[in-house]
PDB file of C-alpha atoms in Angstrom:
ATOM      1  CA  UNK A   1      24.953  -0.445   2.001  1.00 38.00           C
ATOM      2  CA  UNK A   2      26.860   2.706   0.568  1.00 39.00           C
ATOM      3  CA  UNK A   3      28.592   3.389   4.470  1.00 39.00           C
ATOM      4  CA  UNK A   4      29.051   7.205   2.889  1.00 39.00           C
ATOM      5  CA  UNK A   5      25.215   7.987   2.153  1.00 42.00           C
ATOM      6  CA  UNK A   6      23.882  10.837   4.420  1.00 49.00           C
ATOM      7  CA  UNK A   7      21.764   9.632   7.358  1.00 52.00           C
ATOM      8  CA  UNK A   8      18.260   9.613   6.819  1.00 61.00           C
ATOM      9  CA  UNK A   9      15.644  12.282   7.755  1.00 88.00           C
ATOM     10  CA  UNK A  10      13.715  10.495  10.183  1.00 96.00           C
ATOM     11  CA  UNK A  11      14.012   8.733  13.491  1.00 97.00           C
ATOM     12  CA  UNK A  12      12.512   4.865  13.619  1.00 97.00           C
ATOM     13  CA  UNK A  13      10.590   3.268  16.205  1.00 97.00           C
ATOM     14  CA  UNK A  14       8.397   0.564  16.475  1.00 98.00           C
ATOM     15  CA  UNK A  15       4.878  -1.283  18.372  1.00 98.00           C
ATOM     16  CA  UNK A  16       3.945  -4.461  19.337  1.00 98.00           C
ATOM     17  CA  UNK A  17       0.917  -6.073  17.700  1.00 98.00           C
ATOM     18  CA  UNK A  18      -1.891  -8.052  19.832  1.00 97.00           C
ATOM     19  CA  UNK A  19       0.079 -11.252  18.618  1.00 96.00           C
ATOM     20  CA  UNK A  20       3.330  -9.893  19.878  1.00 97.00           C
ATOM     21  CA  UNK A  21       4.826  -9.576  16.307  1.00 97.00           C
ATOM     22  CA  UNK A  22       7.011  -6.090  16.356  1.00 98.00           C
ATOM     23  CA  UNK A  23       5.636  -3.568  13.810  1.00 98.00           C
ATOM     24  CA  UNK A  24       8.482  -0.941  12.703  1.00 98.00           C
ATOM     25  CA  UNK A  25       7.569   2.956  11.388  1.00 98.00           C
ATOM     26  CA  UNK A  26       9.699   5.932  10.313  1.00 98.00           C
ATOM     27  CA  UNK A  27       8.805   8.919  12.090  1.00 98.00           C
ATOM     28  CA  UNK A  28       9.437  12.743  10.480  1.00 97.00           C
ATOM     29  CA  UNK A  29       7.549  16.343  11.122  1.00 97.00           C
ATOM     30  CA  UNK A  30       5.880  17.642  14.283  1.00 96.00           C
ATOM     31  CA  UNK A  31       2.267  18.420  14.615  1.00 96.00           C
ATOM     32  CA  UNK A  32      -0.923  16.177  14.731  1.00 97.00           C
ATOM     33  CA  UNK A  33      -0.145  12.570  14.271  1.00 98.00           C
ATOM     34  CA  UNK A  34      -0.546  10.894  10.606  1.00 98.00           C
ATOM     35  CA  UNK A  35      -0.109   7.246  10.171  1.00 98.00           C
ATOM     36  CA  UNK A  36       0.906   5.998   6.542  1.00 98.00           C
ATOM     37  CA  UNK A  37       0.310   2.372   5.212  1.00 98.00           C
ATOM     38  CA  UNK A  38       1.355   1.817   2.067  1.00 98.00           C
ATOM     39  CA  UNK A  39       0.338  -0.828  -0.389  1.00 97.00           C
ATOM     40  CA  UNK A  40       1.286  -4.446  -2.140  1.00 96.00           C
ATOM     41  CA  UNK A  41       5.151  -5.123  -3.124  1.00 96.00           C
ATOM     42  CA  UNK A  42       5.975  -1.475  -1.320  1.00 97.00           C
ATOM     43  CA  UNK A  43       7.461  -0.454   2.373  1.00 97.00           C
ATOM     44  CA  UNK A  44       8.132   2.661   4.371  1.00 98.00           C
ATOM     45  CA  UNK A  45      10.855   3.589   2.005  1.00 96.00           C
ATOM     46  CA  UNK A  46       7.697   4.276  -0.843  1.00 96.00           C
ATOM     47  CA  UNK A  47       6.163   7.277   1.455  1.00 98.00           C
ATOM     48  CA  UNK A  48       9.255   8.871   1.945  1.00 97.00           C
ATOM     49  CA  UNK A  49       8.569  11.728  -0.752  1.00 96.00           C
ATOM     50  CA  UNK A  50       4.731  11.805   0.930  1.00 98.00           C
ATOM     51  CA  UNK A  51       5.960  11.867   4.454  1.00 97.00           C
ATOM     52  CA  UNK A  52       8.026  14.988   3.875  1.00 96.00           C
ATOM     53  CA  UNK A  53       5.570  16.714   2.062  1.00 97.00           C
ATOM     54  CA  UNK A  54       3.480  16.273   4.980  1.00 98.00           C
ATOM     55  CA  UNK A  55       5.952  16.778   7.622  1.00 97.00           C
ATOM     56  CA  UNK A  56       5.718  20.659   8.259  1.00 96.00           C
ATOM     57  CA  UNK A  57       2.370  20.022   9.394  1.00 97.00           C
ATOM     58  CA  UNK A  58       2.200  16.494  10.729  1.00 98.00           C
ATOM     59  CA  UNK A  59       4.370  14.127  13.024  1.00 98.00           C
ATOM     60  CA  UNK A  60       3.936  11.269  10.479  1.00 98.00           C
ATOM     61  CA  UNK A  61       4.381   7.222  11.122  1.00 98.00           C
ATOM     62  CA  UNK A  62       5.316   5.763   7.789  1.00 98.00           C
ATOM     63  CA  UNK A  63       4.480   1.629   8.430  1.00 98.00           C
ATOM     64  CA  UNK A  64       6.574  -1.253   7.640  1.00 98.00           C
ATOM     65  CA  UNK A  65       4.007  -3.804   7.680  1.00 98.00           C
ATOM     66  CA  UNK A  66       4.400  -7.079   8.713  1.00 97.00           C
ATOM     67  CA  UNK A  67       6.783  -9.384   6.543  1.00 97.00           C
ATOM     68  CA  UNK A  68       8.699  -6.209   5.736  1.00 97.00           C
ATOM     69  CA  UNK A  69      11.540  -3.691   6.532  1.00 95.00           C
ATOM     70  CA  UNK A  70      12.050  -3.131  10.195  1.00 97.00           C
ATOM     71  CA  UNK A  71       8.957  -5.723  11.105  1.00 98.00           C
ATOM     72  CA  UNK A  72       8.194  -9.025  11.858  1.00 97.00           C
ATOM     73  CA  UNK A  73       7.342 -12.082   9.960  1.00 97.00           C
ATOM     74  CA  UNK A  74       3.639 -12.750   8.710  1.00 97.00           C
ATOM     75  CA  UNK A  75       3.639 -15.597  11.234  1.00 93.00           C
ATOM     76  CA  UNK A  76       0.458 -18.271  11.018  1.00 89.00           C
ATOM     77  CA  UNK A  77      -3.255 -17.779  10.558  1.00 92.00           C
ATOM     78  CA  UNK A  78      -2.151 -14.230   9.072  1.00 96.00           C
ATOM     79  CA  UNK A  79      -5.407 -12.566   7.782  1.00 96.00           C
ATOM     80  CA  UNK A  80      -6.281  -8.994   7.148  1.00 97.00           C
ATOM     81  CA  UNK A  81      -7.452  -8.671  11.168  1.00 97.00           C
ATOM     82  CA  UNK A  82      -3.565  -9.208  11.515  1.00 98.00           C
ATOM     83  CA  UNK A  83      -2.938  -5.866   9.436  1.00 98.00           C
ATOM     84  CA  UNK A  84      -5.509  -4.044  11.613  1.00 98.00           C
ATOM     85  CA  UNK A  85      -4.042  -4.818  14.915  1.00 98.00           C
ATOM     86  CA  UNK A  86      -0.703  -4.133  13.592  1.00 98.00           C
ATOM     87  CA  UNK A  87      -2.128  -0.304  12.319  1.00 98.00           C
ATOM     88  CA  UNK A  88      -3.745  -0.154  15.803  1.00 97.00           C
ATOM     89  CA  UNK A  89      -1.138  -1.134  17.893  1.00 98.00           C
ATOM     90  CA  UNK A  90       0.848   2.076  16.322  1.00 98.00           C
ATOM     91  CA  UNK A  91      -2.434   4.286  16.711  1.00 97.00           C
ATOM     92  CA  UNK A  92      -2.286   3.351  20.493  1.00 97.00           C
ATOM     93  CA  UNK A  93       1.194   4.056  20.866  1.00 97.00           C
ATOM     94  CA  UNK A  94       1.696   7.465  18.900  1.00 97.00           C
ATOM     95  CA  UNK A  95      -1.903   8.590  19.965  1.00 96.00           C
ATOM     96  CA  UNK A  96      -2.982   8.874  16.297  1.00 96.00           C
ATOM     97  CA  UNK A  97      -6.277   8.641  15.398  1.00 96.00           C
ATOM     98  CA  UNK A  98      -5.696   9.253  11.277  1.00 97.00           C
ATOM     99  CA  UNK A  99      -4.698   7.062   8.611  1.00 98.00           C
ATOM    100  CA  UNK A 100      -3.874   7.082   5.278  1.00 98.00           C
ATOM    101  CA  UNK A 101      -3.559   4.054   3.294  1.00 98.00           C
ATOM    102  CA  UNK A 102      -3.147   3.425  -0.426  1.00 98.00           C
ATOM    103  CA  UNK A 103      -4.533   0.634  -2.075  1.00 97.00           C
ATOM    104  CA  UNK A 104      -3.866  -2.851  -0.128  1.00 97.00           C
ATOM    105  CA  UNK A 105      -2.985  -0.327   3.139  1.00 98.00           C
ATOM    106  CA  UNK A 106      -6.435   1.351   2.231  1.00 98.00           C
ATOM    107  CA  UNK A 107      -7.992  -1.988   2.888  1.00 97.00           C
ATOM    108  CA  UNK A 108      -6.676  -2.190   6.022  1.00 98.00           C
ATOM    109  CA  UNK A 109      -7.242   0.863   6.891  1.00 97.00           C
ATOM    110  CA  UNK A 110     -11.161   1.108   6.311  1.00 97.00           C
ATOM    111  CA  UNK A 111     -11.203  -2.313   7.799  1.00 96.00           C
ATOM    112  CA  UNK A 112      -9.129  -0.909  10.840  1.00 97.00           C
ATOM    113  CA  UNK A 113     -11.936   1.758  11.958  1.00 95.00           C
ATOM    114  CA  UNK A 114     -14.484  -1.401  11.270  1.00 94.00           C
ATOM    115  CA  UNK A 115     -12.703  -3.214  13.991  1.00 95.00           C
ATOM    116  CA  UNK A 116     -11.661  -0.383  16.059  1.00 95.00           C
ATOM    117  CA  UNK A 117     -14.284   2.339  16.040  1.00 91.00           C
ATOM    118  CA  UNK A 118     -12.971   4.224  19.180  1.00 88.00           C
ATOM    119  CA  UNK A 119      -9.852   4.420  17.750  1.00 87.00           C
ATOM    120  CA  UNK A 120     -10.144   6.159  14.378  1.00 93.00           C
ATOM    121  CA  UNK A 121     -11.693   9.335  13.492  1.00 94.00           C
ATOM    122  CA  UNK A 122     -10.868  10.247  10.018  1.00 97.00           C
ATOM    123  CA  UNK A 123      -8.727   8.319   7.059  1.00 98.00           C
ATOM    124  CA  UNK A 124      -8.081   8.757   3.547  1.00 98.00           C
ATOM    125  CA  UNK A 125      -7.491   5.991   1.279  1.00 98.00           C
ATOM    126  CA  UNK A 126      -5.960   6.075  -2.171  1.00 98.00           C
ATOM    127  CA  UNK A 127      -7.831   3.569  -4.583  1.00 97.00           C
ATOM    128  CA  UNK A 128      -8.568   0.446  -2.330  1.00 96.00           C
ATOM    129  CA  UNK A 129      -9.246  -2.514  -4.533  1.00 94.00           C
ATOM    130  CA  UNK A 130     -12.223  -3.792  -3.559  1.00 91.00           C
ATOM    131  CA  UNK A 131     -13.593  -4.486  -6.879  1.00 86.00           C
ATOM    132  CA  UNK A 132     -10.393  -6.805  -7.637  1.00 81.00           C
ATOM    133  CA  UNK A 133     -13.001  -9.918  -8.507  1.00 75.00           C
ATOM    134  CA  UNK A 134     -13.933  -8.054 -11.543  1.00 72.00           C
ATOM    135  CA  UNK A 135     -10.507  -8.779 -13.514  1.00 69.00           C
ATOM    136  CA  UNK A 136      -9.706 -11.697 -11.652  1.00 68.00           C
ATOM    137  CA  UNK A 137     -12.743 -13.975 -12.686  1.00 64.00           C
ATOM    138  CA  UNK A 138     -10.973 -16.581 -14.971  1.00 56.00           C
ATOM    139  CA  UNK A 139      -7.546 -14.608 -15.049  1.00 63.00           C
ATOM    140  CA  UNK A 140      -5.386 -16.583 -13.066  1.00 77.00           C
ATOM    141  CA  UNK A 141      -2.971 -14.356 -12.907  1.00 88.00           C
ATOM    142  CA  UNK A 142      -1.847 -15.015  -8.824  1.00 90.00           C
ATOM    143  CA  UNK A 143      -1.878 -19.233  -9.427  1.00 92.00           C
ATOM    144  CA  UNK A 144       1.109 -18.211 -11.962  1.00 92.00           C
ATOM    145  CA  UNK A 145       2.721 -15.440  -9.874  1.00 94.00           C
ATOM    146  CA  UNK A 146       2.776 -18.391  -7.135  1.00 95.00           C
ATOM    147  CA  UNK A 147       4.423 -20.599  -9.243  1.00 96.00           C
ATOM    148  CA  UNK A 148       7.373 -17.895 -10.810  1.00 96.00           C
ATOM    149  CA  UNK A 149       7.703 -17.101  -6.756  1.00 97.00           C
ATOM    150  CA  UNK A 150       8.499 -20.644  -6.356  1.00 97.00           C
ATOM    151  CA  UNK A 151      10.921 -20.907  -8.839  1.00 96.00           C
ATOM    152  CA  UNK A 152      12.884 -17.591  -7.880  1.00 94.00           C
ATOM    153  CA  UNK A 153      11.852 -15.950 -11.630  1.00 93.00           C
ATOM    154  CA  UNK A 154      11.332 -12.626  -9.335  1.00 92.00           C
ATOM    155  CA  UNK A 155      11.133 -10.063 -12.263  1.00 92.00           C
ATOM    156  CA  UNK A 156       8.870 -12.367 -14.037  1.00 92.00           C
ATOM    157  CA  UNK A 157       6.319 -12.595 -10.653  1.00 94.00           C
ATOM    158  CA  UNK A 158       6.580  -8.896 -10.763  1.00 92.00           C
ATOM    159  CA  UNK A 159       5.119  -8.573 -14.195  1.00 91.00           C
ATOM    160  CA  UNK A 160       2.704 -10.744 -13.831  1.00 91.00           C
ATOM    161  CA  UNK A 161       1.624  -8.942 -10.838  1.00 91.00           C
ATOM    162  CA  UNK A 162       1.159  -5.746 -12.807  1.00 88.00           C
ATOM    163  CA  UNK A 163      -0.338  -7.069 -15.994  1.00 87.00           C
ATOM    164  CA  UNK A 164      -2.723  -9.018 -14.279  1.00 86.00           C
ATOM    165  CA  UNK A 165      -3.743  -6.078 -11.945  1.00 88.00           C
ATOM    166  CA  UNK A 166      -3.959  -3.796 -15.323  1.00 83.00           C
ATOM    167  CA  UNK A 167      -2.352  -0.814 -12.941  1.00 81.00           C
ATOM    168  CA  UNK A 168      -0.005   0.252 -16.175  1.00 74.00           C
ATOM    169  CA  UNK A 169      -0.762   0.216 -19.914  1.00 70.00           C
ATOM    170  CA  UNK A 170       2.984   0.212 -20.359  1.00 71.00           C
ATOM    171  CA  UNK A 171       3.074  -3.280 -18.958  1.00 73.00           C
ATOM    172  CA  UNK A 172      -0.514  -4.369 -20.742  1.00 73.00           C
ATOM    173  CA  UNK A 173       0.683  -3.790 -24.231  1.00 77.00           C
ATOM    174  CA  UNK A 174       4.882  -4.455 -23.898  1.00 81.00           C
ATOM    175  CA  UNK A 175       5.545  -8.528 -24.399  1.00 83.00           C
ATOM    176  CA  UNK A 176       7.404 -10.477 -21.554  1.00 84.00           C
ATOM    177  CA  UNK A 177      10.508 -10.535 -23.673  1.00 83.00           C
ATOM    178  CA  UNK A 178      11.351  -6.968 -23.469  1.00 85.00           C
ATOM    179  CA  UNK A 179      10.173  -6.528 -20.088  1.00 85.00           C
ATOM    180  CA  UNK A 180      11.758  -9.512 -18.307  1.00 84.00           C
ATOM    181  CA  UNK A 181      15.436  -8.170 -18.714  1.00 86.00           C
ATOM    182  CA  UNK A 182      14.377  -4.703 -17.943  1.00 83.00           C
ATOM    183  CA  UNK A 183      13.286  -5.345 -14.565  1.00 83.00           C
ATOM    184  CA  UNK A 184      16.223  -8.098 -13.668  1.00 84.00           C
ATOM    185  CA  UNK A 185      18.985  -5.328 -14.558  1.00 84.00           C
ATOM    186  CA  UNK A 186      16.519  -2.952 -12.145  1.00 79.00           C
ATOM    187  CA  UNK A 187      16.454  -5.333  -9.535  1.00 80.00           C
ATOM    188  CA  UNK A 188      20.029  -5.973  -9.893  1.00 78.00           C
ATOM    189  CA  UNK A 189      20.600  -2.439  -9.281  1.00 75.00           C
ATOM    190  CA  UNK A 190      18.583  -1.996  -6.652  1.00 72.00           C
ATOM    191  CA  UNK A 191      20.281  -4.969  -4.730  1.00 69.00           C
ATOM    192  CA  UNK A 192      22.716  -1.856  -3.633  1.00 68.00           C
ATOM    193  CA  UNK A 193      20.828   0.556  -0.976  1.00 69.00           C
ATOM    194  CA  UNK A 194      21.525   3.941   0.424  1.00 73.00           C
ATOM    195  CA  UNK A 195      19.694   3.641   3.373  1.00 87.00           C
ATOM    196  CA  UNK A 196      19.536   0.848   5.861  1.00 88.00           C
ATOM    197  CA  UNK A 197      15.914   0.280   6.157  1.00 93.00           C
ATOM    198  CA  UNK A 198      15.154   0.081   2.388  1.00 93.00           C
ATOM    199  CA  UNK A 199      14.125  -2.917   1.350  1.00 93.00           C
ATOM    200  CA  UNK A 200      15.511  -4.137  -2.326  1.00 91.00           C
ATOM    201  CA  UNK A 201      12.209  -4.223  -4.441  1.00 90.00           C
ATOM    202  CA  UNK A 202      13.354  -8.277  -5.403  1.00 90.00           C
ATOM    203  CA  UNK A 203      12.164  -8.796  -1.859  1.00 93.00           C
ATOM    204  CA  UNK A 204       9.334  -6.743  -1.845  1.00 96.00           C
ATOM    205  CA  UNK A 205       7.508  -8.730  -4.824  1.00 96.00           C
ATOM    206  CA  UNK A 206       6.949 -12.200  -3.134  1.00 97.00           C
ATOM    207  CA  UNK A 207       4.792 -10.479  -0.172  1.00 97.00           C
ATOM    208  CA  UNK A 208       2.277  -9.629  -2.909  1.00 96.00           C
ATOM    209  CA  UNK A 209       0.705 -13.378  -1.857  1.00 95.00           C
ATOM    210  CA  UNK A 210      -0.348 -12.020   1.238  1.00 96.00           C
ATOM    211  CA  UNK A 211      -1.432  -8.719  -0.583  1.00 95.00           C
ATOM    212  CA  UNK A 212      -3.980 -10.760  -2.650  1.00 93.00           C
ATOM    213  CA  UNK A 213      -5.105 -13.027  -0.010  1.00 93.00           C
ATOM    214  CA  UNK A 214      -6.614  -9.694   2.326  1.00 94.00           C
ATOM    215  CA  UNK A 215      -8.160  -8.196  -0.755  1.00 92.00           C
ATOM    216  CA  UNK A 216     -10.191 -11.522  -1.346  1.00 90.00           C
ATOM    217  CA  UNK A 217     -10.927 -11.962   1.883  1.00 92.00           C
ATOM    218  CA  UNK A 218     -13.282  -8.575   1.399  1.00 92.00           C
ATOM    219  CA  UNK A 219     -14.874 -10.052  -1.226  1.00 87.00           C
ATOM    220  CA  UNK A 220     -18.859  -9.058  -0.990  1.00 86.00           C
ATOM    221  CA  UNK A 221     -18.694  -7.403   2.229  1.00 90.00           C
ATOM    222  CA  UNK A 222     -18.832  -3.628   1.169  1.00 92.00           C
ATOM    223  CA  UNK A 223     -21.499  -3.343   2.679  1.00 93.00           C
ATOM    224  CA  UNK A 224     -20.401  -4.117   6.137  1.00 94.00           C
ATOM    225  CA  UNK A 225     -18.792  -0.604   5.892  1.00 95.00           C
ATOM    226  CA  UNK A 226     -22.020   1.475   5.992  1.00 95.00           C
ATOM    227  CA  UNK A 227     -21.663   1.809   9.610  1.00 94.00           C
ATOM    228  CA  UNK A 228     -18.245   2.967   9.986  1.00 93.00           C
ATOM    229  CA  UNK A 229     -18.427   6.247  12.102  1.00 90.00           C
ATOM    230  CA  UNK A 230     -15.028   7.670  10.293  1.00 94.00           C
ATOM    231  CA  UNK A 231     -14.855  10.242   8.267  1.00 96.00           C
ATOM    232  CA  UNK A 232     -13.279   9.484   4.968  1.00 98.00           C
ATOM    233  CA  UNK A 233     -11.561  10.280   2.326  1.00 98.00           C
ATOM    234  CA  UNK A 234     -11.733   8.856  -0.864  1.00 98.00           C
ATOM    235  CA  UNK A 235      -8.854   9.301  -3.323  1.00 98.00           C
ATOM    236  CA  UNK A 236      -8.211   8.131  -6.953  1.00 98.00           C
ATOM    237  CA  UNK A 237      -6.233   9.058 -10.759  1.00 97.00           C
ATOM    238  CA  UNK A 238      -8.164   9.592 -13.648  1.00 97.00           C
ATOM    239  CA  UNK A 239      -5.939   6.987 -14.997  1.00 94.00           C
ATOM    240  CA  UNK A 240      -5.896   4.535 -13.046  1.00 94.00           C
ATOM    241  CA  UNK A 241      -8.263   1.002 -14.059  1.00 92.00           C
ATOM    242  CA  UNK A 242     -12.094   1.299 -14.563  1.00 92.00           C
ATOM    243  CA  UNK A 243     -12.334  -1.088 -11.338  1.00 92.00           C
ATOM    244  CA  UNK A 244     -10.425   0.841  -9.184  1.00 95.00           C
ATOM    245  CA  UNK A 245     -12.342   4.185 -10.166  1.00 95.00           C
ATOM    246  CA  UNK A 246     -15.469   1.965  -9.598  1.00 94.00           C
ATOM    247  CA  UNK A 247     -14.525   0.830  -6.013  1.00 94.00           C
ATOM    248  CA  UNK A 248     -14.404   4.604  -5.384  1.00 96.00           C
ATOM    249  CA  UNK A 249     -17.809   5.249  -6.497  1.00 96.00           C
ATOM    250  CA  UNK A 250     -19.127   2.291  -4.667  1.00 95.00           C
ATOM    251  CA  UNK A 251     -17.886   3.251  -1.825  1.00 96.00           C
ATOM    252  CA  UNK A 252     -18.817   6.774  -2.106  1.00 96.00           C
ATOM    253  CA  UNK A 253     -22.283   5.327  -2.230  1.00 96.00           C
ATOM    254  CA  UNK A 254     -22.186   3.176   1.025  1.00 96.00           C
ATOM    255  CA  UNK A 255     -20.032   5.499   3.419  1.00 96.00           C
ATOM    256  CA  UNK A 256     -22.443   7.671   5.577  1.00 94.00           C
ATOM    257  CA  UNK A 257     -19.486  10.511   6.090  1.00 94.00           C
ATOM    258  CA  UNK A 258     -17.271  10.466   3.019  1.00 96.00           C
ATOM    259  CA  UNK A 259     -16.398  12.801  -0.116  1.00 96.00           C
ATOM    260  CA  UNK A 260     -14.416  11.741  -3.094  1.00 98.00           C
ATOM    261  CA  UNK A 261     -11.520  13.785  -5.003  1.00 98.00           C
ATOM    262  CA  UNK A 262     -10.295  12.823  -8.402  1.00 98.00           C
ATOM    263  CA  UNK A 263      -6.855  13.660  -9.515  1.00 98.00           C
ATOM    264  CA  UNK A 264      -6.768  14.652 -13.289  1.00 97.00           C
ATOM    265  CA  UNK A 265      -3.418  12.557 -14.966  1.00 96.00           C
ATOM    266  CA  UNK A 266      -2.848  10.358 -11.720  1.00 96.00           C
ATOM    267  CA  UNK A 267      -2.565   6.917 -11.495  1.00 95.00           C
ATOM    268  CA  UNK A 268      -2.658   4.285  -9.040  1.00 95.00           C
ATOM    269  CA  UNK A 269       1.030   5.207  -8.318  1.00 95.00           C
ATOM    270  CA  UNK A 270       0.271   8.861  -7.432  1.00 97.00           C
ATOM    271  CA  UNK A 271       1.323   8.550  -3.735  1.00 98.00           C
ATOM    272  CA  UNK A 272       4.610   7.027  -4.510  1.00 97.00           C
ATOM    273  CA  UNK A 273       7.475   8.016  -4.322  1.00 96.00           C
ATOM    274  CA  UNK A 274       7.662   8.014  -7.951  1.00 93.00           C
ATOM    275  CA  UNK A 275       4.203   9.304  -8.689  1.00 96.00           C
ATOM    276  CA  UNK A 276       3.002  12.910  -7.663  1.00 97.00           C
ATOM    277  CA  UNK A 277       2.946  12.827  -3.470  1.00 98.00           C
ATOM    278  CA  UNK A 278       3.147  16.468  -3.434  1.00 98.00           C
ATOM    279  CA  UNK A 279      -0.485  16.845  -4.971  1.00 98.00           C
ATOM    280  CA  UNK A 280      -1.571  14.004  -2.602  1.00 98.00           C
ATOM    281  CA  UNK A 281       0.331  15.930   0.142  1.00 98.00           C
ATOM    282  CA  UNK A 282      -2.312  19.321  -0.515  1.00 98.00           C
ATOM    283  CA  UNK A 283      -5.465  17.353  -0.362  1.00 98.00           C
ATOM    284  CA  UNK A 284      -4.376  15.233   3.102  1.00 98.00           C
ATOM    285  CA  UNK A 285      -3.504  18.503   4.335  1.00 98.00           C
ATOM    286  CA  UNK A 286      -6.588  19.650   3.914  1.00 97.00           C
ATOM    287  CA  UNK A 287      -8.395  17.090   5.098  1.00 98.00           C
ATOM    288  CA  UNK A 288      -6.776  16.028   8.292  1.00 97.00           C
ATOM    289  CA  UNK A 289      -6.423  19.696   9.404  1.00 91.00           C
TER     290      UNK A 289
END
């Protein structure tokens, strides 16, 4: 860690889940409470942008969720009900009852006001992939992730990750031999962090496992969510994969309180830190207002 970096922006804290596993959060702004959960192979550190955006109007709780950053392990049995006590045990203690969650942390998030009715009143969520079976049906894409995980080939998992999910067409079309020493050098670089709490992105990638095995375990149960009393908000990129767009709609379909907003040149990256989180920022405004 570069000891000369200015101190970061926020203050941290954290909440014990129903399992007793500690669940960390960086907390910036004042106003009405926001919780952020962010998605596979990310951590707090990838809301950062997003959180300040939002932090003249909110007092927002950027996750580390479980296996990550300033929380605990993933510990046994873990399942996606894990995730949801972890999001709740934060809602209880920071009195929040909104959530935003991108992708994977959209999962949990719709799944959280499933489990916990009482305890959520409105969430947005950034292109949840519940619609994953459609590319995964004879792409075994995760099998071989799981074994390059195995045998430490981290930039290697990481790619397969994102040509299996589709998320880029930089990564669909570029061959492994360009793109395998391109992300080692990037992970080598990133081995050196400014802040404490970051988490080096080679450390990030392996959690994807557990990123993949919550998303299956939704697998033909959208329609569970027709009686979630929430109100929602469904966000996407024009860009982003035909299945992710077509979760959206789905879900659009089967939520009795939700609307759906577009974002024209946005893709599946938009609230990161490296996408556009101060167009995300407007709409959550917005909404949670």
């Amino acid at each position: 860690m570069d000891k000369t970096a200015s101190p970061p922006i926020y203050q941290t804290g954290h909440a014990m889940s129903a399992d007793g596993t500690q669940i960390g959060y960086r907390q910036l702004g004042n106003g009405p409470s926001l919780i952020l959960v962010h998605g596979g192979m990310q951590a707090s550190q990838n809301f950062m942008k997003l959180g300040e955006y939002l932090a003249d109007s909110f007092t927002v709780y950027i996750v580390d969720r479980r296996g990550r950053g300033m929380s605990g392990p993933f510990g046994n049995n873990y399942s996606l009900v894990k995730d949801c006590e972890d999001v709740k045990a934060i809602a209880d203690k920071t009195n929040t009852n909104n959530i935003f969650g991108l992708s994977s942390g959209g999962v949990i998030s719709l799944q959280t006001t499933l489990l916990f009715p009482d305890s959520i009143l409105k969430i947005a969520i950034y292109e949840p992939p519940f619609l994953l079976r459609d590319i995964i049906k004879g792409n075994f894409f995760i099998e071989r992730f799981d074994r390059e995980i195995f045998r430490e080939e981290i930039a290697d998992a990481f790619i397969t990750v994102t040509k299996g999910l589709q998320i880029s067409p930089l990564f669909k079309f570029l061959p492994r031999f360009l793109l395998t020493p391109l992300f080692r050098l990037m992970f080598k670089k990133e081995e050196v962090i400014t802040d404490e709490n970051d988490v080096p992105i080679k450390s990030l990638v392996p959690t994807f496992h557990f990123d993949y095995k919550i998303v299956t375990e939704t697998v033909g149960t959208l329609e569970n969510y027709k009686v979630t009393n929430a109100e929602v908000l469904l966000l996407g990129g024009s860009k982003s994969p035909d299945y992710l767009l077509n979760g959206l709609k789905k879900l659009a379909s089967i939520l009795p309180n939700a609307k759906k907003v577009i974002f024209k040149g946005l893709d599946h990256m938009g609230p990161d830190n490296s996408g556009k989180p101060e167009l995300i920022a407007q709409e959550l405004k917005k909404f949670f207002s």
